[in-house]
Amino acid sequence: MKNKFYGFLVYLKSLKVDEVRLNLNMDGRYVDNFDDIFYVGSKHYTIPSNFISFFDKIIEKYTDEIWENSQNENGYEYYHVTILVDRINKTMEITSEIEEQTSAEESDEYDVSTMPLVQNFLDENNINYFEVKFSGGGDSGELNNNGSDEEDGPSETIGYPDELENFFYEKLESSFGGWEINEGSSGKIILDRNNLTIEIELYSDEWIESNLSIIIKEDDLD
C-alpha cells in the first residue's frame, strides 16, 4: 500500500497538483458509491484504474473507525466521506459529513377582532382563548381534531367547526407554505378575541461535518 500511495503522489506531481479530494457515499460500514474521479478545486480528473483498489483498501482498513465517528442522532446510516490527499505533506485525511435535523421557530399573526366566524365560536364556547396543535412531514400534515381553552393545557378539550378548520389551514398555508413538505413542522394556532397567532417550528435536514478526522501518513501504510 505504501508503494501505491507513493505512486499516486508521483502521479499528482506529474499533474502539477498539490492536493486532491475523493468523495464516497457510505451506508453504514459499506461503500454505497465511489466515483472514479478526484477533484482539484472545481476541476476533476479520472482516477487511473491501477489506483482505485488502493483507495478501496484504505476505506476497508479504516471502516470501523469511519462508521463509529459518522453516526448521527437520528440513526441515519447514509453519509458522505472525503479523502483529502496532500502531496506536499505526504498525508491523507479522511473526514465525513452526516445529516442532522435542525429546526427554526417562526410565527405570524392575523387580526380577527371583527371576524364573525371567530367571535361566534369563542362566544358559543364561552372562552376567550383557543389553541389547536398541528404537525406535518413527508408531504402530509394535519391539525388536531380538537383544541384546548387553556394555554399549554390538556388537548382534545373542544371541537371546532369545518369552517374554522378551513380558515386555520388557509392562514397556515398563507404564512408557511410547504409546512408539511419533507421534514415538515409542528406548532400551534392560537385564537383570542383580537388575533390568530401561528407559532411554528420548521424542521430541515442539513449536512454537517462530523467529528471524524483520520490522518494517514506513509508510515501508517503496509
CSV table of C-alpha atoms in Angstrom, one decimal:
chain,number,residue,atom,x,y,z
A,1,MET,CA,0.0,0.0,0.0
A,2,LYS,CA,2.9,2.3,0.7
A,3,ASN,CA,4.2,1.9,-2.8
A,4,LYS,CA,0.8,2.6,-4.3
A,5,PHE,CA,0.5,5.8,-2.2
A,6,TYR,CA,3.9,6.9,-3.3
A,7,GLY,CA,3.0,6.2,-6.9
A,8,PHE,CA,-0.2,8.3,-6.6
A,9,LEU,CA,1.8,11.2,-5.2
A,10,VAL,CA,4.2,10.9,-8.2
A,11,TYR,CA,1.1,10.9,-10.5
A,12,LEU,CA,-0.2,14.1,-8.8
A,13,LYS,CA,3.2,15.7,-9.2
A,14,SER,CA,3.1,15.0,-12.9
A,15,LEU,CA,-0.2,16.9,-13.0
A,16,LYS,CA,1.3,19.7,-11.0
A,17,VAL,CA,-1.3,19.2,-8.3
A,18,ASP,CA,-0.6,19.5,-4.6
A,19,GLU,CA,-4.0,18.5,-3.1
A,20,VAL,CA,-7.0,16.4,-4.3
A,21,ARG,CA,-10.3,15.3,-2.9
A,22,LEU,CA,-12.0,11.9,-3.4
A,23,ASN,CA,-15.7,11.6,-2.5
A,24,LEU,CA,-17.6,8.5,-1.4
A,25,ASN,CA,-21.1,7.8,-0.2
A,26,MET,CA,-21.3,5.3,2.6
A,27,ASP,CA,-24.2,3.2,4.0
A,28,GLY,CA,-23.2,2.1,7.5
A,29,ARG,CA,-19.9,0.2,7.0
A,30,TYR,CA,-20.4,-0.3,3.3
A,31,VAL,CA,-19.5,1.9,0.3
A,32,ASP,CA,-22.7,2.9,-1.5
A,33,ASN,CA,-21.0,4.8,-4.3
A,34,PHE,CA,-17.4,5.7,-5.1
A,35,ASP,CA,-16.9,7.8,-8.3
A,36,ASP,CA,-13.7,7.1,-10.1
A,37,ILE,CA,-12.8,10.7,-10.1
A,38,PHE,CA,-10.9,13.1,-7.9
A,39,TYR,CA,-11.3,16.9,-7.5
A,40,VAL,CA,-8.9,19.7,-7.7
A,41,GLY,CA,-10.8,22.8,-6.8
A,42,SER,CA,-13.6,23.0,-9.4
A,43,LYS,CA,-11.8,20.7,-11.8
A,44,HIS,CA,-11.9,16.9,-11.8
A,45,TYR,CA,-9.9,14.1,-13.2
A,46,THR,CA,-10.4,10.4,-13.6
A,47,ILE,CA,-8.6,8.2,-11.1
A,48,PRO,CA,-6.2,5.8,-13.0
A,49,SER,CA,-7.7,2.3,-12.7
A,50,ASN,CA,-4.5,1.0,-11.1
A,51,PHE,CA,-5.1,3.3,-8.0
A,52,ILE,CA,-8.7,2.5,-7.4
A,53,SER,CA,-8.0,-0.7,-5.5
A,54,PHE,CA,-5.6,1.3,-3.2
A,55,PHE,CA,-8.3,3.6,-2.1
A,56,ASP,CA,-10.7,0.7,-1.7
A,57,LYS,CA,-8.2,-0.9,0.7
A,58,ILE,CA,-7.8,2.4,2.6
A,59,ILE,CA,-11.6,2.5,3.3
A,60,GLU,CA,-11.7,-1.2,4.2
A,61,LYS,CA,-8.8,-0.7,6.7
A,62,TYR,CA,-10.5,2.2,8.5
A,63,THR,CA,-14.1,1.1,8.0
A,64,ASP,CA,-15.0,0.7,11.7
A,65,GLU,CA,-13.4,4.0,12.8
A,66,ILE,CA,-15.1,5.8,9.9
A,67,TRP,CA,-18.6,4.4,10.8
A,68,GLU,CA,-18.2,4.8,14.6
A,69,ASN,CA,-17.5,8.5,14.1
A,70,SER,CA,-20.1,9.2,11.4
A,71,GLN,CA,-23.3,8.1,13.2
A,72,ASN,CA,-25.9,10.8,13.9
A,73,GLU,CA,-28.6,11.3,16.5
A,74,ASN,CA,-31.4,10.3,14.1
A,75,GLY,CA,-29.9,6.9,13.3
A,76,TYR,CA,-29.3,7.6,9.6
A,77,GLU,CA,-26.8,5.2,8.1
A,78,TYR,CA,-26.2,7.2,4.9
A,79,TYR,CA,-23.3,9.7,5.0
A,80,HIS,CA,-20.6,11.2,2.8
A,81,VAL,CA,-16.8,10.5,3.2
A,82,THR,CA,-14.0,12.6,1.7
A,83,ILE,CA,-10.4,11.5,1.4
A,84,LEU,CA,-8.1,14.5,1.1
A,85,VAL,CA,-4.7,13.7,-0.3
A,86,ASP,CA,-1.9,16.1,0.4
A,87,ARG,CA,1.1,15.6,-1.9
A,88,ILE,CA,3.4,18.1,-0.2
A,89,ASN,CA,3.0,16.6,3.3
A,90,LYS,CA,2.5,13.1,2.0
A,91,THR,CA,-0.6,12.5,4.1
A,92,MET,CA,-4.3,11.6,3.6
A,93,GLU,CA,-7.1,12.8,5.8
A,94,ILE,CA,-10.5,11.0,6.0
A,95,THR,CA,-13.4,13.1,7.0
A,96,SER,CA,-17.2,12.7,6.8
A,97,GLU,CA,-20.4,14.7,6.6
A,98,ILE,CA,-23.6,13.5,8.3
A,99,GLU,CA,-27.2,14.5,8.1
A,100,GLU,CA,-28.7,16.2,11.1
A,101,GLN,CA,-32.1,17.6,11.7
A,102,THR,CA,-32.3,21.3,12.6
A,103,SER,CA,-35.2,23.5,13.5
A,104,ALA,CA,-36.2,27.1,13.4
A,105,GLU,CA,-39.0,28.8,15.3
A,106,GLU,CA,-41.2,31.4,13.5
A,107,SER,CA,-44.6,33.0,14.0
A,108,ASP,CA,-47.2,35.0,12.2
A,109,GLU,CA,-50.3,36.9,13.3
A,110,TYR,CA,-53.7,38.0,11.8
A,111,ASP,CA,-56.3,40.4,13.1
A,112,VAL,CA,-59.6,38.5,13.8
A,113,SER,CA,-61.2,41.2,16.1
A,114,THR,CA,-64.1,41.8,13.6
A,115,MET,CA,-64.4,38.3,12.1
A,116,PRO,CA,-67.8,36.8,13.0
A,117,LEU,CA,-66.5,33.2,12.4
A,118,VAL,CA,-64.0,33.6,15.2
A,119,GLN,CA,-66.1,35.7,17.5
A,120,ASN,CA,-69.1,33.4,17.3
A,121,PHE,CA,-67.0,30.3,18.0
A,122,LEU,CA,-65.5,31.9,21.1
A,123,ASP,CA,-68.9,33.1,22.3
A,124,GLU,CA,-70.6,29.8,21.7
A,125,ASN,CA,-68.0,28.0,23.8
A,126,ASN,CA,-67.8,30.9,26.4
A,127,ILE,CA,-64.0,31.2,26.0
A,128,ASN,CA,-61.5,33.9,25.2
A,129,TYR,CA,-58.6,31.6,24.2
A,130,PHE,CA,-58.4,28.6,22.0
A,131,GLU,CA,-55.4,26.6,20.9
A,132,VAL,CA,-55.1,23.8,18.4
A,133,LYS,CA,-51.9,22.0,17.5
A,134,PHE,CA,-50.7,20.8,14.1
A,135,SER,CA,-47.9,18.7,12.6
A,136,GLY,CA,-46.6,17.8,9.2
A,137,GLY,CA,-44.0,15.9,7.4
A,138,GLY,CA,-43.4,13.7,4.3
A,139,ASP,CA,-45.8,15.8,2.2
A,140,SER,CA,-48.8,15.4,4.5
A,141,GLY,CA,-50.0,17.3,7.6
A,142,GLU,CA,-53.0,17.9,9.7
A,143,LEU,CA,-54.5,19.9,12.5
A,144,ASN,CA,-55.6,18.1,15.7
A,145,ASN,CA,-59.4,17.5,15.6
A,146,ASN,CA,-59.8,19.2,19.0
A,147,GLY,CA,-58.2,22.1,20.8
A,148,SER,CA,-57.8,23.5,24.3
A,149,ASP,CA,-59.2,26.6,26.0
A,150,GLU,CA,-56.1,26.7,28.3
A,151,GLU,CA,-52.6,27.7,27.3
A,152,ASP,CA,-50.4,24.6,27.3
A,153,GLY,CA,-53.5,22.9,28.8
A,154,PRO,CA,-55.0,19.5,28.1
A,155,SER,CA,-55.6,18.5,24.5
A,156,GLU,CA,-58.8,17.3,22.9
A,157,THR,CA,-61.0,19.5,25.0
A,158,ILE,CA,-63.1,21.4,22.5
A,159,GLY,CA,-64.0,20.6,18.9
A,160,TYR,CA,-64.4,23.2,16.2
A,161,PRO,CA,-66.4,23.5,13.0
A,162,ASP,CA,-65.2,22.7,9.5
A,163,GLU,CA,-65.4,26.4,8.5
A,164,LEU,CA,-62.9,27.3,11.3
A,165,GLU,CA,-60.7,24.4,10.3
A,166,ASN,CA,-60.6,25.6,6.7
A,167,PHE,CA,-59.8,29.1,7.9
A,168,PHE,CA,-56.9,27.7,10.0
A,169,TYR,CA,-55.5,25.8,7.0
A,170,GLU,CA,-55.8,28.8,4.8
A,171,LYS,CA,-53.8,31.0,7.2
A,172,LEU,CA,-51.2,28.3,7.9
A,173,GLU,CA,-50.6,27.8,4.2
A,174,SER,CA,-50.6,31.6,3.6
A,175,SER,CA,-47.9,32.2,6.2
A,176,PHE,CA,-45.9,29.0,5.9
A,177,GLY,CA,-46.5,27.4,2.6
A,178,GLY,CA,-44.9,24.0,2.5
A,179,TRP,CA,-45.2,23.5,6.2
A,180,GLU,CA,-46.0,19.8,5.6
A,181,ILE,CA,-43.2,19.1,3.0
A,182,ASN,CA,-40.2,16.9,3.6
A,183,GLU,CA,-39.1,17.1,7.3
A,184,GLY,CA,-42.2,19.3,7.9
A,185,SER,CA,-43.0,21.2,11.0
A,186,SER,CA,-45.0,21.3,14.2
A,187,GLY,CA,-46.7,24.1,16.1
A,188,LYS,CA,-50.0,25.5,17.3
A,189,ILE,CA,-52.6,28.0,16.2
A,190,ILE,CA,-53.8,30.3,18.9
A,191,LEU,CA,-57.1,32.3,18.9
A,192,ASP,CA,-58.1,35.1,21.2
A,193,ARG,CA,-60.5,37.9,20.8
A,194,ASN,CA,-58.1,40.0,18.8
A,195,ASN,CA,-55.7,37.8,17.0
A,196,LEU,CA,-55.0,34.5,15.3
A,197,THR,CA,-51.3,33.6,16.0
A,198,ILE,CA,-49.4,30.8,14.4
A,199,GLU,CA,-46.4,29.5,16.2
A,200,ILE,CA,-44.4,27.1,14.2
A,201,GLU,CA,-41.2,25.1,14.4
A,202,LEU,CA,-39.9,24.2,11.0
A,203,TYR,CA,-37.6,21.2,10.6
A,204,SER,CA,-34.9,20.6,8.0
A,205,ASP,CA,-32.1,18.2,7.4
A,206,GLU,CA,-28.7,19.6,6.8
A,207,TRP,CA,-25.3,18.1,6.0
A,208,ILE,CA,-22.7,19.0,8.7
A,209,GLU,CA,-19.2,17.9,9.3
A,210,SER,CA,-18.8,15.0,11.8
A,211,ASN,CA,-16.0,14.6,14.3
A,212,LEU,CA,-14.2,12.2,12.1
A,213,SER,CA,-10.7,13.1,11.2
A,214,ILE,CA,-8.3,10.2,10.4
A,215,ILE,CA,-4.8,11.4,9.4
A,216,ILE,CA,-2.8,8.7,7.5
A,217,LYS,CA,0.9,9.1,6.9
A,218,GLU,CA,3.2,6.9,4.8
A,219,ASP,CA,4.4,5.0,7.9
A,220,ASP,CA,0.8,4.0,8.7
A,221,LEU,CA,0.6,2.0,5.4
A,222,ASP,CA,1.8,-1.5,5.0
